Amino acid sequence: MKRTLFAVLLLAFVWGCQTPQQVMIPTFPTQSEQINLNRIKMITKQEANPSQDSNSKKPLTQEPSVSVEFSENKIPFIQVDLFFEDAGISIIEEIIAGTIIDHHIVVLNQKGEIIAKQPVNFQAYEILETKTEVMRNKVIVGESKKPVKVNSTTPETKVTREAIERQYTDRDTVPQVLEIFEGKVPSPGEYISIYVELTYVSPNLEPNCESYNGNCSGAKQKFFEDVTTRNRRELDILRNRYVNGEIAQFPNLTKEEQSEFKTIIKSKIEITNGMYGPKHSFTKFFFREWNLVSSPRYFRILSVGKNGKQTILEEEKRPEDGKENAQTEKDDNHSIFDSPTHTKHKKRTISTP
């Protein structure tokens, strides 16, 4: 009996060695980029367009500066550009696709107070305006039976507008106008810091492309189709408003919409895992939400415009201001944004056009 049992076990072992099981090896797409938060930053208009600044004689320094301006309705603001080249994430395209569901640009003063916070703004469309002038000629036949052409003195002008959707790459700079909160306008010579906050939803491990007929993004598109459809609908509405000459912004997701879409995405992940998990055991999806914060960049306030005048920073030190400068230096030592090459400054007011 023992010999028979041993022979059966030996036969099973030998058979298993001769017919090994096939192991399914997943084929993941090559990941060529990683998100680098240090590459997401705000830059000045001069840095964004260095060739257009013909009046500037100084090269760009490591200490960028900005000016506070006032709009017609007396709202203070600063102008900067969002820059994310080689950051591994195309911010504007990801916002439209719905993977970035929340985003803000935050400005702090040198006391650490938030003086501006608003969503990333971008121009969704460029308007192509075409003017066509039509001159109608009148033809009159007289007694000589020969036609006489008489030009019309009132040409007709037809204006057509076409909205062309902008496509953003990571090499594009995106202009931003950051409105400063009431009572929080910094003074010339003070420092501010600006950084970007992003809520990025990346709910899946990269699937096996062969499981989706070569479409590596097939499952991801399924997860985000609701929020993407919403964004495309808003873009279509925005297109019509642009064509009609209106000024409008792309409406960002509300807190309620963010919560709703995240719930939908989680539900679709659970359904997909249950539907395809047993068949493709190596393809499993997880909900992942990343709260990304870029590295802050510091700017010095160069000037503040108000009521037709502009208060600017005067880079000079006067001997008769010894006591005042000594007190200023003492106070500046407590600033968290001190520059290693800090210079003394005074305010003065000059008239501007």
GROMACS .gro file of C-alpha atoms in nm:
model
  353
    1MET     CA    1   0.000   0.000   0.000
    2LYS     CA    2   0.280   0.235   0.089
    3ARG     CA    3   0.462   0.152  -0.235
    4THR     CA    4   0.149   0.228  -0.439
    5LEU     CA    5   0.101   0.568  -0.267
    6PHE     CA    6   0.468   0.654  -0.320
    7ALA     CA    7   0.450   0.564  -0.689
    8VAL     CA    8   0.143   0.785  -0.739
    9LEU     CA    9   0.310   1.085  -0.573
   10LEU     CA   10   0.631   1.033  -0.774
   11LEU     CA   11   0.434   1.015  -1.100
   12ALA     CA   12   0.246   1.339  -1.015
   13PHE     CA   13   0.575   1.518  -0.936
   14VAL     CA   14   0.740   1.407  -1.262
   15TRP     CA   15   0.433   1.507  -1.465
   16GLY     CA   16   0.431   1.853  -1.303
   17CYS     CA   17   0.797   1.905  -1.394
   18GLN     CA   18   0.738   1.810  -1.753
   19THR     CA   19   0.438   2.042  -1.804
   20PRO     CA   20   0.516   2.374  -1.630
   21GLN     CA   21   0.234   2.629  -1.599
   22GLN     CA   22   0.245   2.934  -1.822
   23VAL     CA   23   0.308   3.255  -1.631
   24MET     CA   24   0.133   3.564  -1.767
   25ILE     CA   25   0.375   3.857  -1.760
   26PRO     CA   26   0.215   4.203  -1.776
   27THR     CA   27   0.345   4.449  -2.035
   28PHE     CA   28   0.336   4.794  -1.883
   29PRO     CA   29   0.389   5.103  -2.100
   30THR     CA   30   0.720   5.280  -2.058
   31GLN     CA   31   0.694   5.576  -1.820
   32SER     CA   32   0.906   5.849  -1.975
   33GLU     CA   33   0.823   6.134  -1.736
   34GLN     CA   34   0.793   6.198  -1.365
   35ILE     CA   35   0.624   6.494  -1.201
   36ASN     CA   36   0.887   6.744  -1.087
   37LEU     CA   37   0.725   7.004  -0.858
   38ASN     CA   38   1.038   7.218  -0.869
   39ARG     CA   39   0.964   7.289  -1.236
   40ILE     CA   40   0.619   7.435  -1.159
   41LYS     CA   41   0.665   7.801  -1.078
   42MET     CA   42   0.562   8.158  -1.150
   43ILE     CA   43   0.783   8.381  -1.363
   44THR     CA   44   0.776   8.752  -1.448
   45LYS     CA   45   0.656   8.892  -1.779
   46GLN     CA   46   1.018   8.980  -1.863
   47GLU     CA   47   1.128   8.619  -1.806
   48ALA     CA   48   0.837   8.490  -2.016
   49ASN     CA   49   0.920   8.725  -2.306
   50PRO     CA   50   1.282   8.838  -2.268
   51SER     CA   51   1.315   8.942  -2.633
   52GLN     CA   52   1.017   9.180  -2.610
   53ASP     CA   53   1.160   9.381  -2.323
   54SER     CA   54   1.372   9.621  -2.528
   55ASN     CA   55   1.382   9.887  -2.255
   56SER     CA   56   1.552   9.662  -2.003
   57LYS     CA   57   1.930   9.702  -1.994
   58LYS     CA   58   1.987   9.469  -1.698
   59PRO     CA   59   2.004   9.090  -1.740
   60LEU     CA   60   1.766   8.871  -1.542
   61THR     CA   61   1.876   8.824  -1.183
   62GLN     CA   62   1.799   8.557  -0.927
   63GLU     CA   63   1.576   8.805  -0.744
   64PRO     CA   64   1.273   8.869  -0.968
   65SER     CA   65   1.051   9.169  -0.903
   66VAL     CA   66   0.689   9.255  -0.979
   67SER     CA   67   0.473   9.566  -0.957
   68VAL     CA   68   0.130   9.606  -0.801
   69GLU     CA   69  -0.113   9.766  -1.043
   70PHE     CA   70  -0.473   9.881  -1.005
   71SER     CA   71  -0.757   9.803  -1.243
   72GLU     CA   72  -1.020  10.053  -1.357
   73ASN     CA   73  -1.245   9.944  -1.071
   74LYS     CA   74  -0.957   9.996  -0.825
   75ILE     CA   75  -0.874   9.630  -0.764
   76PRO     CA   76  -0.501   9.574  -0.692
   77PHE     CA   77  -0.331   9.295  -0.884
   78ILE     CA   78   0.002   9.160  -1.001
   79GLN     CA   79   0.081   8.998  -1.335
   80VAL     CA   80   0.292   8.684  -1.360
   81ASP     CA   81   0.308   8.378  -1.585
   82LEU     CA   82   0.262   8.013  -1.490
   83PHE     CA   83   0.558   7.807  -1.612
   84PHE     CA   84   0.577   7.425  -1.604
   85GLU     CA   85   0.819   7.316  -1.876
   86ASP     CA   86   0.967   6.970  -1.810
   87ALA     CA   87   0.749   6.934  -1.498
   88GLY     CA   88   0.608   6.604  -1.624
   89ILE     CA   89   0.251   6.733  -1.617
   90SER     CA   90   0.071   6.961  -1.864
   91ILE     CA   91  -0.138   7.155  -1.614
   92ILE     CA   92  -0.392   7.316  -1.849
   93GLU     CA   93  -0.458   6.999  -2.047
   94GLU     CA   94  -0.496   6.799  -1.724
   95ILE     CA   95  -0.748   7.054  -1.592
   96ILE     CA   96  -0.956   7.014  -1.909
   97ALA     CA   97  -0.925   6.634  -1.893
   98GLY     CA   98  -1.051   6.639  -1.533
   99THR     CA   99  -0.750   6.474  -1.369
  100ILE     CA  100  -0.664   6.801  -1.191
  101ILE     CA  101  -0.991   6.863  -1.010
  102ASP     CA  102  -0.878   7.151  -0.789
  103HIS     CA  103  -0.605   7.411  -0.837
  104HIS     CA  104  -0.499   7.742  -0.685
  105ILE     CA  105  -0.220   7.996  -0.704
  106VAL     CA  106  -0.135   8.126  -0.357
  107VAL     CA  107   0.050   8.449  -0.273
  108LEU     CA  108   0.199   8.512   0.074
  109ASN     CA  109   0.345   8.834   0.210
  110GLN     CA  110   0.661   8.842   0.420
  111LYS     CA  111   0.453   8.795   0.735
  112GLY     CA  112   0.327   8.461   0.603
  113GLU     CA  113  -0.027   8.595   0.541
  114ILE     CA  114  -0.224   8.492   0.233
  115ILE     CA  115  -0.280   8.808   0.029
  116ALA     CA  116  -0.411   8.641  -0.290
  117LYS     CA  117  -0.553   8.300  -0.380
  118GLN     CA  118  -0.735   8.207  -0.697
  119PRO     CA  119  -0.769   7.920  -0.946
  120VAL     CA  120  -0.535   7.883  -1.240
  121ASN     CA  121  -0.675   8.091  -1.525
  122PHE     CA  122  -0.617   8.022  -1.893
  123GLN     CA  123  -0.741   8.145  -2.227
  124ALA     CA  124  -0.947   7.858  -2.364
  125TYR     CA  125  -0.991   8.005  -2.712
  126GLU     CA  126  -0.829   8.247  -2.952
  127ILE     CA  127  -1.066   8.461  -3.155
  128LEU     CA  128  -1.007   8.491  -3.528
  129GLU     CA  129  -1.193   8.799  -3.651
  130THR     CA  130  -1.240   8.846  -4.025
  131LYS     CA  131  -1.374   9.165  -4.183
  132THR     CA  132  -1.505   9.148  -4.538
  133GLU     CA  133  -1.584   9.464  -4.733
  134VAL     CA  134  -1.824   9.427  -5.025
  135MET     CA  135  -1.861   9.700  -5.289
  136ARG     CA  136  -2.177   9.668  -5.497
  137ASN     CA  137  -2.173   9.813  -5.850
  138LYS     CA  138  -2.482   9.949  -6.018
  139VAL     CA  139  -2.518   9.899  -6.391
  140ILE     CA  140  -2.739  10.144  -6.580
  141VAL     CA  141  -2.830  10.107  -6.948
  142GLY     CA  142  -2.906  10.437  -7.125
  143GLU     CA  143  -3.039  10.535  -7.467
  144SER     CA  144  -2.710  10.433  -7.631
  145LYS     CA  145  -2.778  10.078  -7.516
  146LYS     CA  146  -2.431  10.072  -7.363
  147PRO     CA  147  -2.402   9.977  -6.992
  148VAL     CA  148  -2.276  10.240  -6.751
  149LYS     CA  149  -2.125  10.117  -6.421
  150VAL     CA  150  -2.184  10.334  -6.115
  151ASN     CA  151  -1.989  10.241  -5.802
  152SER     CA  152  -2.181  10.229  -5.476
  153THR     CA  153  -2.072  10.491  -5.223
  154THR     CA  154  -2.168  10.278  -4.923
  155PRO     CA  155  -1.965   9.955  -4.910
  156GLU     CA  156  -2.101   9.675  -4.695
  157THR     CA  157  -1.876   9.543  -4.418
  158LYS     CA  158  -1.931   9.197  -4.276
  159VAL     CA  159  -1.753   9.082  -3.960
  160THR     CA  160  -1.720   8.714  -3.871
  161ARG     CA  161  -1.562   8.568  -3.557
  162GLU     CA  162  -1.428   8.218  -3.512
  163ALA     CA  163  -1.320   8.069  -3.181
  164ILE     CA  164  -1.016   7.843  -3.211
  165GLU     CA  165  -0.944   7.624  -2.910
  166ARG     CA  166  -0.594   7.668  -2.771
  167GLN     CA  167  -0.377   7.363  -2.720
  168TYR     CA  168  -0.129   7.403  -2.435
  169THR     CA  169   0.200   7.218  -2.409
  170ASP     CA  170   0.438   7.217  -2.116
  171ARG     CA  171   0.651   7.474  -2.301
  172ASP     CA  172   0.376   7.737  -2.299
  173THR     CA  173   0.365   8.009  -2.034
  174VAL     CA  174   0.016   8.092  -1.911
  175PRO     CA  175  -0.047   8.457  -1.807
  176GLN     CA  176  -0.209   8.506  -1.466
  177VAL     CA  177  -0.363   8.815  -1.306
  178LEU     CA  178  -0.362   8.768  -0.928
  179GLU     CA  179  -0.602   8.998  -0.743
  180ILE     CA  180  -0.478   9.104  -0.401
  181PHE     CA  181  -0.716   9.098  -0.106
  182GLU     CA  182  -0.842   9.430   0.029
  183GLY     CA  183  -0.605   9.582   0.282
  184LYS     CA  184  -0.325   9.336   0.196
  185VAL     CA  185  -0.133   9.537  -0.065
  186PRO     CA  186   0.242   9.505   0.006
  187SER     CA  187   0.471   9.806   0.005
  188PRO     CA  188   0.766   9.863  -0.230
  189GLY     CA  189   1.071   9.672  -0.114
  190GLU     CA  190   0.872   9.399   0.061
  191TYR     CA  191   0.887   9.037  -0.048
  192ILE     CA  192   0.610   8.801  -0.152
  193SER     CA  193   0.617   8.428  -0.232
  194ILE     CA  194   0.398   8.251  -0.484
  195TYR     CA  195   0.331   7.879  -0.521
  196VAL     CA  196   0.080   7.648  -0.691
  197GLU     CA  197  -0.154   7.395  -0.525
  198LEU     CA  198  -0.291   7.105  -0.732
  199THR     CA  199  -0.527   6.819  -0.644
  200TYR     CA  200  -0.434   6.551  -0.896
  201VAL     CA  201  -0.636   6.232  -0.931
  202SER     CA  202  -0.444   5.941  -1.085
  203PRO     CA  203  -0.664   5.643  -1.001
  204ASN     CA  204  -0.492   5.362  -1.185
  205LEU     CA  205  -0.178   5.163  -1.212
  206GLU     CA  206  -0.082   5.149  -1.579
  207PRO     CA  207  -0.281   4.861  -1.733
  208ASN     CA  208  -0.167   4.603  -1.982
  209CYS     CA  209  -0.224   4.773  -2.319
  210GLU     CA  210  -0.299   4.440  -2.487
  211SER     CA  211  -0.599   4.393  -2.260
  212TYR     CA  212  -0.757   4.707  -2.410
  213ASN     CA  213  -0.676   4.643  -2.776
  214GLY     CA  214  -0.361   4.851  -2.756
  215ASN     CA  215  -0.532   5.153  -2.598
  216CYS     CA  216  -0.327   5.207  -2.282
  217SER     CA  217  -0.554   5.494  -2.171
  218GLY     CA  218  -0.881   5.312  -2.235
  219ALA     CA  219  -0.968   5.244  -1.872
  220LYS     CA  220  -0.854   5.590  -1.760
  221GLN     CA  221  -1.077   5.754  -2.023
  222LYS     CA  222  -1.369   5.547  -1.893
  223PHE     CA  223  -1.309   5.665  -1.535
  224PHE     CA  224  -1.296   6.034  -1.630
  225GLU     CA  225  -1.560   6.043  -1.905
  226ASP     CA  226  -1.816   6.220  -1.681
  227VAL     CA  227  -1.592   6.506  -1.573
  228THR     CA  228  -1.439   6.529  -1.922
  229THR     CA  229  -1.787   6.554  -2.075
  230ARG     CA  230  -1.873   6.830  -1.830
  231ASN     CA  231  -1.560   7.025  -1.918
  232ARG     CA  232  -1.613   6.985  -2.293
  233ARG     CA  233  -1.971   7.110  -2.252
  234GLU     CA  234  -1.848   7.416  -2.063
  235LEU     CA  235  -1.587   7.479  -2.332
  236ASP     CA  236  -1.859   7.471  -2.601
  237ILE     CA  237  -2.062   7.727  -2.405
  238LEU     CA  238  -1.750   7.937  -2.361
  239ARG     CA  239  -1.680   7.919  -2.734
  240ASN     CA  240  -2.021   8.071  -2.816
  241ARG     CA  241  -1.970   8.348  -2.562
  242TYR     CA  242  -1.630   8.431  -2.710
  243VAL     CA  243  -1.779   8.448  -3.059
  244ASN     CA  244  -2.046   8.688  -2.931
  245GLY     CA  245  -1.776   8.918  -2.796
  246GLU     CA  246  -1.828   8.837  -2.426
  247ILE     CA  247  -1.549   8.814  -2.171
  248ALA     CA  248  -1.572   8.492  -1.973
  249GLN     CA  249  -1.356   8.240  -1.786
  250PHE     CA  250  -1.357   7.863  -1.785
  251PRO     CA  251  -1.576   7.761  -1.487
  252ASN     CA  252  -1.374   7.544  -1.250
  253LEU     CA  253  -1.524   7.255  -1.057
  254THR     CA  254  -1.710   7.345  -0.740
  255LYS     CA  255  -1.647   7.154  -0.415
  256GLU     CA  256  -1.975   6.969  -0.469
  257GLU     CA  257  -1.876   6.871  -0.824
  258GLN     CA  258  -1.533   6.755  -0.709
  259SER     CA  259  -1.689   6.528  -0.445
  260GLU     CA  260  -1.945   6.393  -0.693
  261PHE     CA  261  -1.691   6.311  -0.963
  262LYS     CA  262  -1.454   6.144  -0.717
  263THR     CA  263  -1.741   5.922  -0.600
  264ILE     CA  264  -1.820   5.830  -0.962
  265ILE     CA  265  -1.455   5.748  -1.034
  266LYS     CA  266  -1.429   5.525  -0.724
  267SER     CA  267  -1.748   5.343  -0.825
  268LYS     CA  268  -1.619   5.279  -1.176
  269ILE     CA  269  -1.290   5.149  -1.037
  270GLU     CA  270  -1.476   4.898  -0.818
  271ILE     CA  271  -1.688   4.783  -1.112
  272THR     CA  272  -1.384   4.751  -1.340
  273ASN     CA  273  -1.184   4.555  -1.083
  274GLY     CA  274  -1.476   4.317  -1.034
  275MET     CA  275  -1.537   4.283  -1.407
  276TYR     CA  276  -1.180   4.241  -1.535
  277GLY     CA  277  -0.987   4.144  -1.223
  278PRO     CA  278  -1.035   3.767  -1.239
  279LYS     CA  279  -0.968   3.756  -1.615
  280HIS     CA  280  -0.668   3.989  -1.607
  281SER     CA  281  -0.531   3.933  -1.261
  282PHE     CA  282  -0.233   4.160  -1.319
  283THR     CA  283  -0.449   4.460  -1.407
  284LYS     CA  284  -0.599   4.619  -1.095
  285PHE     CA  285  -0.696   4.981  -1.040
  286PHE     CA  286  -0.670   5.193  -0.727
  287PHE     CA  287  -0.803   5.539  -0.647
  288ARG     CA  288  -0.511   5.772  -0.582
  289GLU     CA  289  -0.541   6.142  -0.502
  290TRP     CA  290  -0.231   6.360  -0.477
  291ASN     CA  291  -0.221   6.701  -0.313
  292LEU     CA  292   0.073   6.863  -0.490
  293VAL     CA  293   0.240   7.187  -0.382
  294SER     CA  294   0.506   7.349  -0.596
  295SER     CA  295   0.817   7.507  -0.453
  296PRO     CA  296   0.754   7.874  -0.363
  297ARG     CA  297   0.929   8.146  -0.557
  298TYR     CA  298   1.008   8.485  -0.405
  299PHE     CA  299   0.948   8.823  -0.566
  300ARG     CA  300   1.034   9.172  -0.454
  301ILE     CA  301   0.771   9.442  -0.487
  302LEU     CA  302   0.919   9.702  -0.720
  303SER     CA  303   0.635   9.955  -0.726
  304VAL     CA  304   0.272  10.010  -0.628
  305GLY     CA  305   0.048  10.218  -0.853
  306LYS     CA  306  -0.251  10.405  -0.709
  307ASN     CA  307  -0.469  10.701  -0.803
  308GLY     CA  308  -0.263  10.789  -1.110
  309LYS     CA  309   0.061  10.782  -0.912
  310GLN     CA  310   0.315  10.511  -0.858
  311THR     CA  311   0.514  10.446  -0.543
  312ILE     CA  312   0.842  10.284  -0.640
  313LEU     CA  313   1.147  10.147  -0.469
  314GLU     CA  314   1.443  10.387  -0.454
  315GLU     CA  315   1.771  10.194  -0.438
  316GLU     CA  316   1.992  10.444  -0.264
  317LYS     CA  317   2.120  10.522   0.082
  318ARG     CA  318   2.146  10.880   0.212
  319PRO     CA  319   2.389  10.977   0.491
  320GLU     CA  320   2.134  11.198   0.670
  321ASP     CA  321   1.902  10.902   0.713
  322GLY     CA  322   2.136  10.711   0.941
  323LYS     CA  323   1.900  10.663   1.234
  324GLU     CA  324   1.605  10.572   1.017
  325ASN     CA  325   1.809  10.325   0.814
  326ALA     CA  326   1.950  10.167   1.129
  327GLN     CA  327   1.598  10.107   1.259
  328THR     CA  328   1.492   9.973   0.919
  329GLU     CA  329   1.785   9.731   0.920
  330LYS     CA  330   1.694   9.615   1.268
  331ASP     CA  331   1.334   9.548   1.165
  332ASP     CA  332   1.436   9.376   0.842
  333ASN     CA  333   1.645   9.125   1.034
  334HIS     CA  334   1.320   8.966   1.151
  335SER     CA  335   1.180   8.920   0.798
  336ILE     CA  336   1.156   8.561   0.681
  337PHE     CA  337   1.217   8.678   0.324
  338ASP     CA  338   1.541   8.869   0.380
  339SER     CA  339   1.759   8.894   0.073
  340PRO     CA  340   2.129   8.810   0.123
  341THR     CA  341   2.210   9.129  -0.071
  342HIS     CA  342   1.958   9.348   0.108
  343THR     CA  343   1.981   9.721   0.028
  344LYS     CA  344   1.839  10.021   0.208
  345HIS     CA  345   1.539  10.182   0.049
  346LYS     CA  346   1.299  10.472   0.081
  347LYS     CA  347   0.963  10.543  -0.078
  348ARG     CA  348   0.895  10.826  -0.312
  349THR     CA  349   0.599  10.914  -0.528
  350ILE     CA  350   0.623  11.005  -0.895
  351SER     CA  351   0.352  11.091  -1.141
  352THR     CA  352   0.269  10.848  -1.419
  353PRO     CA  353   0.079  10.903  -1.742
   0.00000   0.00000   0.00000
